[in-house]
Short mmCIF file of C-alpha atoms in Angstrom, two decimals:
data_model
loop_
_atom_site.label_atom_id
_atom_site.label_comp_id
_atom_site.label_asym_id
_atom_site.label_seq_id
_atom_site.Cartn_x
_atom_site.Cartn_y
_atom_site.Cartn_z
CA UNK A 1 2.33 -8.60 14.01
CA UNK A 2 2.68 -6.42 17.19
CA UNK A 3 3.90 -3.22 17.29
CA UNK A 4 6.12 -1.96 20.14
CA UNK A 5 3.57 -0.98 23.00
CA UNK A 6 0.78 -2.52 21.42
CA UNK A 7 -0.70 -5.55 22.83
CA UNK A 8 -2.46 -8.66 21.18
CA UNK A 9 -5.79 -7.47 23.39
CA UNK A 10 -5.61 -4.22 21.92
CA UNK A 11 -5.73 -5.48 18.28
CA UNK A 12 -8.33 -7.70 19.49
CA UNK A 13 -10.32 -4.52 20.72
CA UNK A 14 -9.69 -2.93 17.83
CA UNK A 15 -11.17 -5.58 15.56
CA UNK A 16 -14.16 -6.04 17.78
CA UNK A 17 -14.71 -2.20 16.96
CA UNK A 18 -14.33 -2.28 13.23
CA UNK A 19 -15.09 -5.98 12.30
CA UNK A 20 -18.61 -7.66 12.53
CA UNK A 21 -16.67 -11.14 12.47
CA UNK A 22 -14.30 -9.91 14.62
CA UNK A 23 -14.34 -13.37 16.48
CA UNK A 24 -12.79 -14.86 13.10
CA UNK A 25 -9.99 -12.72 13.24
CA UNK A 26 -9.38 -13.59 16.82
CA UNK A 27 -9.07 -17.45 15.75
CA UNK A 28 -7.28 -16.42 12.77
CA UNK A 29 -4.73 -14.65 15.17
CA UNK A 30 -4.35 -17.73 17.70
CA UNK A 31 -3.98 -19.88 14.33
CA UNK A 32 -7.06 -21.67 15.29
CA UNK A 33 -8.98 -20.75 11.83
CA UNK A 34 -7.91 -22.49 8.54
CA UNK A 35 -8.58 -21.13 5.04
CA UNK A 36 -9.28 -18.23 3.18
CA UNK A 37 -12.34 -16.29 4.58
CA UNK A 38 -14.28 -13.03 4.09
CA UNK A 39 -13.55 -10.08 6.72
CA UNK A 40 -17.01 -8.30 7.26
CA UNK A 41 -16.40 -4.29 8.21
CA UNK A 42 -19.00 -2.60 10.15
CA UNK A 43 -18.78 0.35 7.33
CA UNK A 44 -19.96 -2.45 4.62
CA UNK A 45 -16.45 -3.32 3.28
CA UNK A 46 -15.78 -7.12 2.66
CA UNK A 47 -12.14 -8.00 2.32
CA UNK A 48 -11.29 -11.74 1.21
CA UNK A 49 -8.00 -12.77 2.75
CA UNK A 50 -5.96 -16.12 2.38
CA UNK A 51 -5.58 -16.60 6.17
CA UNK A 52 -1.90 -16.76 5.70
CA UNK A 53 -0.96 -14.80 8.65
CA UNK A 54 0.10 -11.89 6.46
CA UNK A 55 -2.96 -10.70 5.19
CA UNK A 56 -3.93 -10.35 8.54
CA UNK A 57 -1.42 -8.32 9.16
CA UNK A 58 -1.66 -6.01 6.51
CA UNK A 59 -5.02 -5.83 7.37
CA UNK A 60 -4.20 -4.57 10.99
CA UNK A 61 -1.81 -2.25 9.77
CA UNK A 62 -4.30 -0.25 7.59
CA UNK A 63 -7.53 -0.89 9.53
CA UNK A 64 -6.65 -1.39 12.84
CA UNK A 65 -3.53 0.79 13.39
CA UNK A 66 -4.52 3.17 11.01
CA UNK A 67 -1.06 3.71 9.63
CA UNK A 68 -2.03 5.29 6.33
CA UNK A 69 -4.78 7.26 8.02
CA UNK A 70 -4.76 11.01 8.38
CA UNK A 71 -7.88 13.18 8.72
CA UNK A 72 -9.01 14.34 5.29
CA UNK A 73 -6.10 12.88 3.65
CA UNK A 74 -8.43 11.55 0.96
CA UNK A 75 -10.53 14.36 -0.34
CA UNK A 76 -14.01 13.50 -1.67
CA UNK A 77 -14.01 12.90 -5.63
CA UNK A 78 -10.44 12.79 -6.05
CA UNK A 79 -8.14 10.43 -7.60
CA UNK A 80 -5.99 7.64 -5.87
CA UNK A 81 -2.84 6.06 -6.93
CA UNK A 82 -2.18 2.94 -4.99
CA UNK A 83 1.29 1.51 -5.70
CA UNK A 84 2.02 -1.73 -4.30
CA UNK A 85 -1.66 -2.44 -4.08
CA UNK A 86 -1.35 -6.03 -2.67
CA UNK A 87 -5.00 -7.36 -2.39
CA UNK A 88 -6.71 -4.07 -1.98
CA UNK A 89 -6.43 -3.41 1.80
CA UNK A 90 -5.45 0.59 1.48
CA UNK A 91 -7.65 1.04 -1.68
CA UNK A 92 -10.81 -0.26 0.23
CA UNK A 93 -9.74 1.88 2.87
CA UNK A 94 -9.38 4.93 0.52
CA UNK A 95 -12.72 3.92 -1.01
CA UNK A 96 -14.50 3.77 2.36
CA UNK A 97 -13.19 7.09 3.28
CA UNK A 98 -14.20 9.08 0.30
CA UNK A 99 -15.91 9.27 -3.11
CA UNK A 100 -12.67 8.74 -4.78
CA UNK A 101 -11.33 7.21 -8.15
CA UNK A 102 -8.66 4.53 -7.39
CA UNK A 103 -5.83 3.11 -9.64
CA UNK A 104 -4.36 -0.05 -8.07
CA UNK A 105 -0.96 -1.23 -9.32
CA UNK A 106 0.17 -4.37 -8.11
CA UNK A 107 2.83 -6.75 -10.28
CA UNK A 108 2.37 -10.24 -8.55
CA UNK A 109 -0.31 -12.80 -10.05
CA UNK A 110 -1.74 -14.10 -7.15
CA UNK A 111 -1.98 -10.66 -5.19
CA UNK A 112 -3.46 -9.29 -8.56
CA UNK A 113 -5.95 -12.19 -8.65
CA UNK A 114 -7.30 -11.46 -5.15
CA UNK A 115 -6.97 -7.50 -5.79
CA UNK A 116 -9.72 -7.56 -8.39
CA UNK A 117 -11.80 -9.90 -6.41
CA UNK A 118 -11.77 -7.53 -3.66
CA UNK A 119 -12.51 -4.61 -5.86
CA UNK A 120 -15.52 -6.93 -7.40
CA UNK A 121 -16.79 -7.53 -3.72
CA UNK A 122 -16.84 -3.89 -2.98
CA UNK A 123 -18.37 -2.04 -6.08
CA UNK A 124 -15.89 0.56 -5.86
CA UNK A 125 -14.66 3.00 -8.51
CA UNK A 126 -11.30 1.28 -8.97
CA UNK A 127 -8.99 -0.24 -11.56
CA UNK A 128 -6.43 -2.73 -10.96
CA UNK A 129 -3.15 -2.84 -13.02
CA UNK A 130 -0.94 -5.68 -13.22
CA UNK A 131 2.08 -3.68 -13.01
CA UNK A 132 5.37 -2.67 -11.00
CA UNK A 133 5.91 0.99 -10.57
CA UNK A 134 9.53 1.86 -10.81
CA UNK A 135 11.76 4.11 -11.85
CA UNK A 136 11.57 3.35 -15.63
CA UNK A 137 9.65 1.47 -18.02
CA UNK A 138 10.00 -2.03 -19.34
CA UNK A 139 9.89 -5.46 -18.55
CA UNK A 140 11.74 -6.72 -15.26
CA UNK A 141 11.34 -9.28 -12.73
CA UNK A 142 10.01 -9.52 -9.20
CA UNK A 143 11.53 -11.84 -6.40
CA UNK A 144 8.92 -13.61 -4.65
CA UNK A 145 9.01 -14.10 -0.77
CA UNK A 146 8.17 -17.50 0.34
CA UNK A 147 6.79 -15.96 3.73
CA UNK A 148 5.59 -12.49 2.99
CA UNK A 149 3.45 -12.16 0.36
CA UNK A 150 3.09 -8.27 0.34
CA UNK A 151 7.11 -8.43 0.72
CA UNK A 152 7.65 -9.43 -2.76
CA UNK A 153 10.56 -7.19 -4.26
CA UNK A 154 12.37 -6.04 -7.26
CA UNK A 155 15.46 -5.18 -5.14
CA UNK A 156 15.98 -8.14 -2.40
CA UNK A 157 15.91 -11.78 -3.18
CA UNK A 158 14.28 -13.61 -0.20
CA UNK A 159 13.72 -17.05 -1.98
CA UNK A 160 14.06 -19.04 -5.09
CA UNK A 161 11.09 -18.04 -6.71
CA UNK A 162 10.62 -14.83 -9.22
CA UNK A 163 7.75 -13.73 -11.70
CA UNK A 164 8.57 -12.01 -15.17
CA UNK A 165 6.66 -8.65 -15.00
CA UNK A 166 6.07 -5.03 -16.67
CA UNK A 167 7.14 -1.90 -14.93
CA UNK A 168 5.75 1.36 -15.65
CA UNK A 169 6.42 5.02 -14.28
CA UNK A 170 4.34 8.03 -12.05
CA UNK A 171 4.90 9.73 -15.36
CA UNK A 172 3.24 7.10 -17.47
CA UNK A 173 0.42 6.44 -15.23
CA UNK A 174 -0.45 10.44 -14.96
CA UNK A 175 -0.11 10.33 -18.79
CA UNK A 176 -1.95 7.47 -19.83
CA UNK A 177 -4.84 8.10 -17.22
CA UNK A 178 -4.88 11.65 -18.03
CA UNK A 179 -4.69 12.87 -14.70
CA UNK A 180 -4.91 16.41 -13.97
CA UNK A 181 -4.22 15.88 -10.43
CA UNK A 182 -3.20 12.88 -8.18
CA UNK A 183 -5.25 13.56 -4.76
CA UNK A 184 -2.84 10.75 -3.19
CA UNK A 185 -0.09 8.54 -4.17
CA UNK A 186 0.40 5.71 -2.09
CA UNK A 187 3.42 3.97 -2.18
CA UNK A 188 4.35 0.28 -0.78
CA UNK A 189 6.61 -0.90 -2.93
CA UNK A 190 9.43 -2.62 -1.00
CA UNK A 191 12.36 -0.32 -1.96
CA UNK A 192 11.51 1.05 -5.48
CA UNK A 193 9.71 4.16 -3.57
CA UNK A 194 13.28 5.79 -3.94
CA UNK A 195 13.88 5.19 -7.77
CA UNK A 196 9.93 6.44 -8.24
CA UNK A 197 10.56 9.71 -6.39
CA UNK A 198 14.12 10.33 -7.70
CA UNK A 199 13.06 9.59 -11.52
CA UNK A 200 9.64 11.31 -11.59
CA UNK A 201 9.58 14.60 -13.34
CA UNK A 202 9.20 17.63 -11.92
CA UNK A 203 5.74 18.06 -13.94
CA UNK A 204 4.77 14.55 -12.59
CA UNK A 205 5.21 15.88 -8.65
CA UNK A 206 3.50 18.85 -9.34
CA UNK A 207 0.39 17.26 -10.18
CA UNK A 208 0.24 15.29 -6.70
CA UNK A 209 -1.48 16.78 -3.85
CA UNK A 210 -0.48 14.32 -0.81
CA UNK A 211 1.91 11.14 -0.60
CA UNK A 212 1.64 8.51 2.04
CA UNK A 213 4.58 6.41 1.56
CA UNK A 214 5.78 3.27 3.35
CA UNK A 215 9.82 3.24 3.39
CA UNK A 216 12.09 0.51 3.36
CA UNK A 217 15.44 0.31 5.18
CA UNK A 218 17.21 -3.24 3.31
CA UNK A 219 20.69 -1.82 2.66
CA UNK A 220 23.16 0.44 3.80
CA UNK A 221 22.46 3.05 1.00
CA UNK A 222 18.90 3.46 1.92
CA UNK A 223 19.08 5.96 5.01
CA UNK A 224 21.03 8.25 2.38
CA UNK A 225 18.46 7.89 -0.37
CA UNK A 226 15.74 8.38 1.99
CA UNK A 227 17.21 11.74 2.87
CA UNK A 228 17.52 12.25 -0.98
CA UNK A 229 13.40 11.60 -1.28
CA UNK A 230 12.75 14.10 1.49
CA UNK A 231 14.78 16.78 -0.05
CA UNK A 232 13.05 16.10 -3.49
CA UNK A 233 9.56 16.64 -1.80
CA UNK A 234 10.48 19.40 -0.10
CA UNK A 235 12.10 21.32 -3.06
CA UNK A 236 8.85 20.29 -4.79
CA UNK A 237 6.68 22.15 -2.28
CA UNK A 238 5.42 19.36 0.11
CA UNK A 239 5.51 19.53 4.06
CA UNK A 240 6.73 16.30 5.42
CA UNK A 241 5.59 14.38 8.66
CA UNK A 242 6.92 11.33 10.11
CA UNK A 243 4.44 8.32 10.80
CA UNK A 244 4.78 5.38 12.43
CA UNK A 245 8.12 3.33 12.17
CA UNK A 246 9.00 -0.23 12.93
CA UNK A 247 12.60 -1.68 12.17
CA UNK A 248 13.56 -1.43 8.88
CA UNK A 249 10.61 0.56 7.91
CA UNK A 250 8.71 3.52 8.58
CA UNK A 251 5.81 5.76 7.35
CA UNK A 252 6.46 9.11 5.67
CA UNK A 253 3.48 11.71 4.75
CA UNK A 254 3.64 14.62 2.24
CA UNK A 255 1.30 17.12 1.84
CA UNK A 256 1.53 20.19 -0.57
CA UNK A 257 1.64 23.79 0.78
#
């Protein structure tokens, strides 16, 4: 859960600033709190987590380390498309930052159920779709990670279990929801980000104002595909900025010029 150069004490300092029940987070970090609980943030946001270690890690990434944060990155009244919504950490973060409409896409049944619960807990303008976003539409399967519930992947098998899923595309999302503009496209989809950007039409990309993307390096092809994604975005009129990096993954921000 720690990023190089960031201590556990710093995590707890940030948790105390952000959360009313920061002591519950401290106990959970230490493995002394068992079972699900609701994180109560000082801004009024409520987030139910499974307390499996991993949900707390995602909470820390979004709310404490602010990996997805950029000043003014989510404009008021805009539309956010959250791909790889998990249990709603980024969706609730975006809702707290603005008066945005949020479309959440999460294919895994257990994650999707908790995503819907967190939307209800906060009465935000969000809809949860049980779909994977990929390069093409149709049925598919996702490999379930036994230890990392936000690490389920279409591309990498890390355990014996899998789920049948339905896949959609950015073009179809824009068409089905009648979106003239996507204020922010958030991508955290365990390798599908490359397919999504490679296969999106020029018309679809032209409707997107900003992208915040977690990219993943899981095989030897990924560095070249990442460079291809960068070129595609530059050619489509985006300025790029690199965000935090960890081994095997990193953040990329794109804003239309």
